[in-house]
């Protein structure tokens, strides 16, 4: 019996590793998903541009990943303030941009310009309407009369039940059932 359980666990583990290996080996684009585009490389400009996620809520953060800007650069859009690219590590520069809270929902373009090139690469992303927290009133309203009555009744029932339990327990301990 024990050997069959161990064999089943080992088979499940091997299947999990075996099925996930092709996905890991597939790799993907530099930006971990999202929209990507190509700049006009060749003279030190953007070679690969990736925006992740493709759709972001108002006030959300975009990650822009660029390959080919050897001395950093700038990212501009109507949806967020101008942002600087980081200094490249292994040929890849990144920037995080926080979308304005008042950005109108819809399609936007962003433009990347490297400091070592006059070429500009563009990509698109979508701003979605903010939904806000679905947290209810958050304690801003006191309990109603009905809620107080129900709560009081539950406390009274618990007090009576606890008292009866203690009284019965005393009788059983002293031998007077």
PDB file of C-alpha atoms in Angstrom:
ATOM      1  CA  UNK A   1       0.000   0.000   0.000  1.00  0.00           C
ATOM      2  CA  UNK A   2       2.769   2.448   0.928  1.00  0.00           C
ATOM      3  CA  UNK A   3       4.719   1.691  -2.241  1.00  0.00           C
ATOM      4  CA  UNK A   4       1.701   2.460  -4.443  1.00  0.00           C
ATOM      5  CA  UNK A   5       1.214   5.856  -2.734  1.00  0.00           C
ATOM      6  CA  UNK A   6       4.880   6.736  -3.171  1.00  0.00           C
ATOM      7  CA  UNK A   7       4.736   5.648  -6.814  1.00  0.00           C
ATOM      8  CA  UNK A   8       1.640   7.789  -7.427  1.00  0.00           C
ATOM      9  CA  UNK A   9       3.260  10.868  -5.855  1.00  0.00           C
ATOM     10  CA  UNK A  10       6.456  10.361  -7.867  1.00  0.00           C
ATOM     11  CA  UNK A  11       4.475   9.958 -11.103  1.00  0.00           C
ATOM     12  CA  UNK A  12       2.511  13.143 -10.390  1.00  0.00           C
ATOM     13  CA  UNK A  13       5.718  15.102  -9.710  1.00  0.00           C
ATOM     14  CA  UNK A  14       7.383  13.834 -12.891  1.00  0.00           C
ATOM     15  CA  UNK A  15       4.266  14.698 -14.917  1.00  0.00           C
ATOM     16  CA  UNK A  16       4.173  18.229 -13.489  1.00  0.00           C
ATOM     17  CA  UNK A  17       7.831  18.878 -14.296  1.00  0.00           C
ATOM     18  CA  UNK A  18       7.539  17.240 -17.710  1.00  0.00           C
ATOM     19  CA  UNK A  19       4.496  19.279 -18.712  1.00  0.00           C
ATOM     20  CA  UNK A  20       5.916  22.600 -17.546  1.00  0.00           C
ATOM     21  CA  UNK A  21       9.331  22.189 -19.212  1.00  0.00           C
ATOM     22  CA  UNK A  22       8.143  23.036 -22.769  1.00  0.00           C
ATOM     23  CA  UNK A  23       6.574  26.290 -21.533  1.00  0.00           C
ATOM     24  CA  UNK A  24       9.748  27.315 -19.745  1.00  0.00           C
ATOM     25  CA  UNK A  25      11.898  26.451 -22.748  1.00  0.00           C
ATOM     26  CA  UNK A  26       9.660  28.476 -25.078  1.00  0.00           C
ATOM     27  CA  UNK A  27      10.895  31.673 -23.458  1.00  0.00           C
ATOM     28  CA  UNK A  28       9.200  34.637 -25.017  1.00  0.00           C
ATOM     29  CA  UNK A  29       9.698  38.299 -25.676  1.00  0.00           C
ATOM     30  CA  UNK A  30      11.828  40.544 -23.507  1.00  0.00           C
ATOM     31  CA  UNK A  31       8.800  42.178 -21.887  1.00  0.00           C
ATOM     32  CA  UNK A  32       7.112  39.069 -20.472  1.00  0.00           C
ATOM     33  CA  UNK A  33       4.056  39.484 -22.599  1.00  0.00           C
ATOM     34  CA  UNK A  34       2.420  42.694 -23.636  1.00  0.00           C
ATOM     35  CA  UNK A  35       2.747  44.602 -26.871  1.00  0.00           C
ATOM     36  CA  UNK A  36       6.082  44.770 -28.570  1.00  0.00           C
ATOM     37  CA  UNK A  37       7.365  46.708 -31.506  1.00  0.00           C
ATOM     38  CA  UNK A  38      10.553  47.266 -33.388  1.00  0.00           C
ATOM     39  CA  UNK A  39      12.359  50.524 -33.724  1.00  0.00           C
ATOM     40  CA  UNK A  40      14.633  51.622 -36.489  1.00  0.00           C
ATOM     41  CA  UNK A  41      17.809  49.998 -35.153  1.00  0.00           C
ATOM     42  CA  UNK A  42      21.192  49.968 -36.762  1.00  0.00           C
ATOM     43  CA  UNK A  43      22.591  53.275 -35.516  1.00  0.00           C
ATOM     44  CA  UNK A  44      22.210  52.720 -31.779  1.00  0.00           C
ATOM     45  CA  UNK A  45      18.443  53.158 -31.619  1.00  0.00           C
ATOM     46  CA  UNK A  46      15.674  50.990 -30.214  1.00  0.00           C
ATOM     47  CA  UNK A  47      15.784  47.448 -31.529  1.00  0.00           C
ATOM     48  CA  UNK A  48      12.987  45.862 -29.469  1.00  0.00           C
ATOM     49  CA  UNK A  49      10.290  47.695 -27.489  1.00  0.00           C
ATOM     50  CA  UNK A  50       7.870  45.911 -25.169  1.00  0.00           C
ATOM     51  CA  UNK A  51       5.010  47.238 -23.008  1.00  0.00           C
ATOM     52  CA  UNK A  52       3.537  45.153 -20.221  1.00  0.00           C
ATOM     53  CA  UNK A  53       0.645  44.875 -19.524  1.00  0.00           C
ATOM     54  CA  UNK A  54      -1.109  45.858 -22.739  1.00  0.00           C
ATOM     55  CA  UNK A  55      -4.163  47.079 -20.807  1.00  0.00           C
ATOM     56  CA  UNK A  56      -3.894  48.952 -17.506  1.00  0.00           C
ATOM     57  CA  UNK A  57      -6.420  50.693 -15.239  1.00  0.00           C
ATOM     58  CA  UNK A  58      -6.206  54.404 -14.482  1.00  0.00           C
ATOM     59  CA  UNK A  59      -3.509  54.854 -11.831  1.00  0.00           C
ATOM     60  CA  UNK A  60      -1.877  51.533 -12.755  1.00  0.00           C
ATOM     61  CA  UNK A  61       1.776  50.953 -13.625  1.00  0.00           C
ATOM     62  CA  UNK A  62       3.223  50.070 -17.020  1.00  0.00           C
ATOM     63  CA  UNK A  63       6.612  48.435 -17.488  1.00  0.00           C
ATOM     64  CA  UNK A  64       8.460  49.465 -20.643  1.00  0.00           C
ATOM     65  CA  UNK A  65      11.374  47.265 -21.719  1.00  0.00           C
ATOM     66  CA  UNK A  66      13.774  48.375 -24.441  1.00  0.00           C
ATOM     67  CA  UNK A  67      16.720  46.670 -26.134  1.00  0.00           C
ATOM     68  CA  UNK A  68      19.218  48.843 -27.957  1.00  0.00           C
ATOM     69  CA  UNK A  69      19.387  52.093 -25.952  1.00  0.00           C
ATOM     70  CA  UNK A  70      23.051  52.023 -24.950  1.00  0.00           C
ATOM     71  CA  UNK A  71      22.935  55.230 -22.885  1.00  0.00           C
ATOM     72  CA  UNK A  72      19.373  55.277 -21.573  1.00  0.00           C
ATOM     73  CA  UNK A  73      16.579  57.377 -22.965  1.00  0.00           C
ATOM     74  CA  UNK A  74      13.122  58.805 -22.330  1.00  0.00           C
ATOM     75  CA  UNK A  75       9.581  57.459 -22.576  1.00  0.00           C
ATOM     76  CA  UNK A  76       6.727  59.875 -23.293  1.00  0.00           C
ATOM     77  CA  UNK A  77       2.955  59.534 -23.602  1.00  0.00           C
ATOM     78  CA  UNK A  78      -0.192  61.573 -23.057  1.00  0.00           C
ATOM     79  CA  UNK A  79      -1.264  59.067 -20.382  1.00  0.00           C
ATOM     80  CA  UNK A  80       1.697  59.514 -18.005  1.00  0.00           C
ATOM     81  CA  UNK A  81       4.511  61.980 -17.241  1.00  0.00           C
ATOM     82  CA  UNK A  82       7.821  61.656 -19.085  1.00  0.00           C
ATOM     83  CA  UNK A  83       9.867  58.812 -17.628  1.00  0.00           C
ATOM     84  CA  UNK A  84      13.571  57.997 -17.954  1.00  0.00           C
ATOM     85  CA  UNK A  85      14.866  54.606 -19.004  1.00  0.00           C
ATOM     86  CA  UNK A  86      17.293  52.891 -16.653  1.00  0.00           C
ATOM     87  CA  UNK A  87      20.921  52.426 -17.635  1.00  0.00           C
ATOM     88  CA  UNK A  88      21.142  49.245 -19.710  1.00  0.00           C
ATOM     89  CA  UNK A  89      22.042  45.932 -18.117  1.00  0.00           C
ATOM     90  CA  UNK A  90      22.908  43.240 -20.662  1.00  0.00           C
ATOM     91  CA  UNK A  91      21.619  45.593 -23.370  1.00  0.00           C
ATOM     92  CA  UNK A  92      18.163  45.963 -21.794  1.00  0.00           C
ATOM     93  CA  UNK A  93      16.769  49.197 -20.314  1.00  0.00           C
ATOM     94  CA  UNK A  94      13.506  49.415 -18.406  1.00  0.00           C
ATOM     95  CA  UNK A  95      11.162  52.113 -17.150  1.00  0.00           C
ATOM     96  CA  UNK A  96       8.076  52.055 -14.947  1.00  0.00           C
ATOM     97  CA  UNK A  97       5.376  54.601 -15.685  1.00  0.00           C
ATOM     98  CA  UNK A  98       2.329  55.264 -13.511  1.00  0.00           C
ATOM     99  CA  UNK A  99      -0.721  56.092 -15.620  1.00  0.00           C
ATOM    100  CA  UNK A 100      -2.464  59.307 -14.539  1.00  0.00           C
ATOM    101  CA  UNK A 101      -5.561  58.835 -12.400  1.00  0.00           C
ATOM    102  CA  UNK A 102      -7.492  61.157 -14.710  1.00  0.00           C
ATOM    103  CA  UNK A 103      -6.374  59.557 -18.002  1.00  0.00           C
ATOM    104  CA  UNK A 104      -9.402  58.965 -20.215  1.00  0.00           C
ATOM    105  CA  UNK A 105     -10.037  55.300 -21.029  1.00  0.00           C
ATOM    106  CA  UNK A 106      -8.913  54.316 -24.524  1.00  0.00           C
ATOM    107  CA  UNK A 107      -5.902  53.592 -26.753  1.00  0.00           C
ATOM    108  CA  UNK A 108      -2.652  55.484 -26.173  1.00  0.00           C
ATOM    109  CA  UNK A 109       0.732  55.546 -27.845  1.00  0.00           C
ATOM    110  CA  UNK A 110       4.048  55.840 -26.101  1.00  0.00           C
ATOM    111  CA  UNK A 111       7.290  56.942 -27.681  1.00  0.00           C
ATOM    112  CA  UNK A 112      10.815  55.884 -26.722  1.00  0.00           C
ATOM    113  CA  UNK A 113      13.824  57.963 -27.728  1.00  0.00           C
ATOM    114  CA  UNK A 114      17.333  56.831 -26.877  1.00  0.00           C
ATOM    115  CA  UNK A 115      19.958  59.378 -25.790  1.00  0.00           C
ATOM    116  CA  UNK A 116      22.373  57.967 -28.383  1.00  0.00           C
ATOM    117  CA  UNK A 117      19.962  58.142 -31.350  1.00  0.00           C
ATOM    118  CA  UNK A 118      17.426  60.476 -32.969  1.00  0.00           C
ATOM    119  CA  UNK A 119      15.132  57.573 -33.900  1.00  0.00           C
ATOM    120  CA  UNK A 120      11.839  57.155 -32.047  1.00  0.00           C
ATOM    121  CA  UNK A 121      10.088  53.825 -31.476  1.00  0.00           C
ATOM    122  CA  UNK A 122       6.391  53.648 -30.584  1.00  0.00           C
ATOM    123  CA  UNK A 123       4.037  51.115 -29.038  1.00  0.00           C
ATOM    124  CA  UNK A 124       0.366  51.107 -28.068  1.00  0.00           C
ATOM    125  CA  UNK A 125      -1.369  50.327 -24.800  1.00  0.00           C
ATOM    126  CA  UNK A 126      -4.926  50.633 -23.487  1.00  0.00           C
ATOM    127  CA  UNK A 127      -6.117  52.543 -20.425  1.00  0.00           C
ATOM    128  CA  UNK A 128      -9.158  50.961 -18.774  1.00  0.00           C
ATOM    129  CA  UNK A 129     -11.654  52.754 -16.546  1.00  0.00           C
ATOM    130  CA  UNK A 130     -10.883  52.467 -12.844  1.00  0.00           C
ATOM    131  CA  UNK A 131     -13.279  50.362 -10.852  1.00  0.00           C
ATOM    132  CA  UNK A 132     -12.357  51.366  -7.318  1.00  0.00           C
ATOM    133  CA  UNK A 133     -12.380  49.124  -4.291  1.00  0.00           C
ATOM    134  CA  UNK A 134     -15.356  46.877  -3.757  1.00  0.00           C
ATOM    135  CA  UNK A 135     -15.020  47.187   0.017  1.00  0.00           C
ATOM    136  CA  UNK A 136     -18.489  48.237   1.083  1.00  0.00           C
ATOM    137  CA  UNK A 137     -18.955  51.050   3.558  1.00  0.00           C
ATOM    138  CA  UNK A 138     -15.863  50.123   5.576  1.00  0.00           C
ATOM    139  CA  UNK A 139     -17.289  50.721   9.048  1.00  0.00           C
ATOM    140  CA  UNK A 140     -18.520  54.219   8.298  1.00  0.00           C
ATOM    141  CA  UNK A 141     -22.057  53.327   9.376  1.00  0.00           C
ATOM    142  CA  UNK A 142     -22.998  52.147  12.890  1.00  0.00           C
ATOM    143  CA  UNK A 143     -25.156  49.086  13.537  1.00  0.00           C
ATOM    144  CA  UNK A 144     -28.933  49.372  13.140  1.00  0.00           C
ATOM    145  CA  UNK A 145     -31.465  48.624  15.887  1.00  0.00           C
ATOM    146  CA  UNK A 146     -32.209  45.213  14.376  1.00  0.00           C
ATOM    147  CA  UNK A 147     -28.542  44.257  14.324  1.00  0.00           C
ATOM    148  CA  UNK A 148     -28.164  45.347  17.969  1.00  0.00           C
ATOM    149  CA  UNK A 149     -31.189  43.243  18.989  1.00  0.00           C
ATOM    150  CA  UNK A 150     -29.885  40.152  17.204  1.00  0.00           C
ATOM    151  CA  UNK A 151     -26.403  40.624  18.699  1.00  0.00           C
ATOM    152  CA  UNK A 152     -27.826  41.096  22.193  1.00  0.00           C
ATOM    153  CA  UNK A 153     -29.950  37.955  21.816  1.00  0.00           C
ATOM    154  CA  UNK A 154     -26.932  35.917  20.756  1.00  0.00           C
ATOM    155  CA  UNK A 155     -24.879  37.155  23.715  1.00  0.00           C
ATOM    156  CA  UNK A 156     -27.726  36.353  26.137  1.00  0.00           C
ATOM    157  CA  UNK A 157     -28.148  32.857  24.666  1.00  0.00           C
ATOM    158  CA  UNK A 158     -24.422  32.207  24.982  1.00  0.00           C
ATOM    159  CA  UNK A 159     -24.446  33.393  28.625  1.00  0.00           C
ATOM    160  CA  UNK A 160     -27.395  31.130  29.551  1.00  0.00           C
ATOM    161  CA  UNK A 161     -25.900  28.138  27.720  1.00  0.00           C
ATOM    162  CA  UNK A 162     -22.496  28.639  29.350  1.00  0.00           C
ATOM    163  CA  UNK A 163     -24.080  28.927  32.805  1.00  0.00           C
ATOM    164  CA  UNK A 164     -26.074  25.713  32.322  1.00  0.00           C
ATOM    165  CA  UNK A 165     -22.965  23.887  31.159  1.00  0.00           C
ATOM    166  CA  UNK A 166     -20.982  24.960  34.239  1.00  0.00           C
ATOM    167  CA  UNK A 167     -23.818  24.072  36.646  1.00  0.00           C
ATOM    168  CA  UNK A 168     -24.255  20.594  35.138  1.00  0.00           C
ATOM    169  CA  UNK A 169     -20.509  20.018  35.175  1.00  0.00           C
ATOM    170  CA  UNK A 170     -20.326  20.817  38.934  1.00  0.00           C
ATOM    171  CA  UNK A 171     -23.049  18.302  39.721  1.00  0.00           C
ATOM    172  CA  UNK A 172     -21.276  15.553  37.794  1.00  0.00           C
ATOM    173  CA  UNK A 173     -17.939  16.195  39.520  1.00  0.00           C
ATOM    174  CA  UNK A 174     -19.424  16.085  43.017  1.00  0.00           C
ATOM    175  CA  UNK A 175     -21.248  12.849  42.216  1.00  0.00           C
ATOM    176  CA  UNK A 176     -24.783  14.266  42.545  1.00  0.00           C
ATOM    177  CA  UNK A 177     -26.126  13.595  39.093  1.00  0.00           C
TER     178      UNK A 177
END
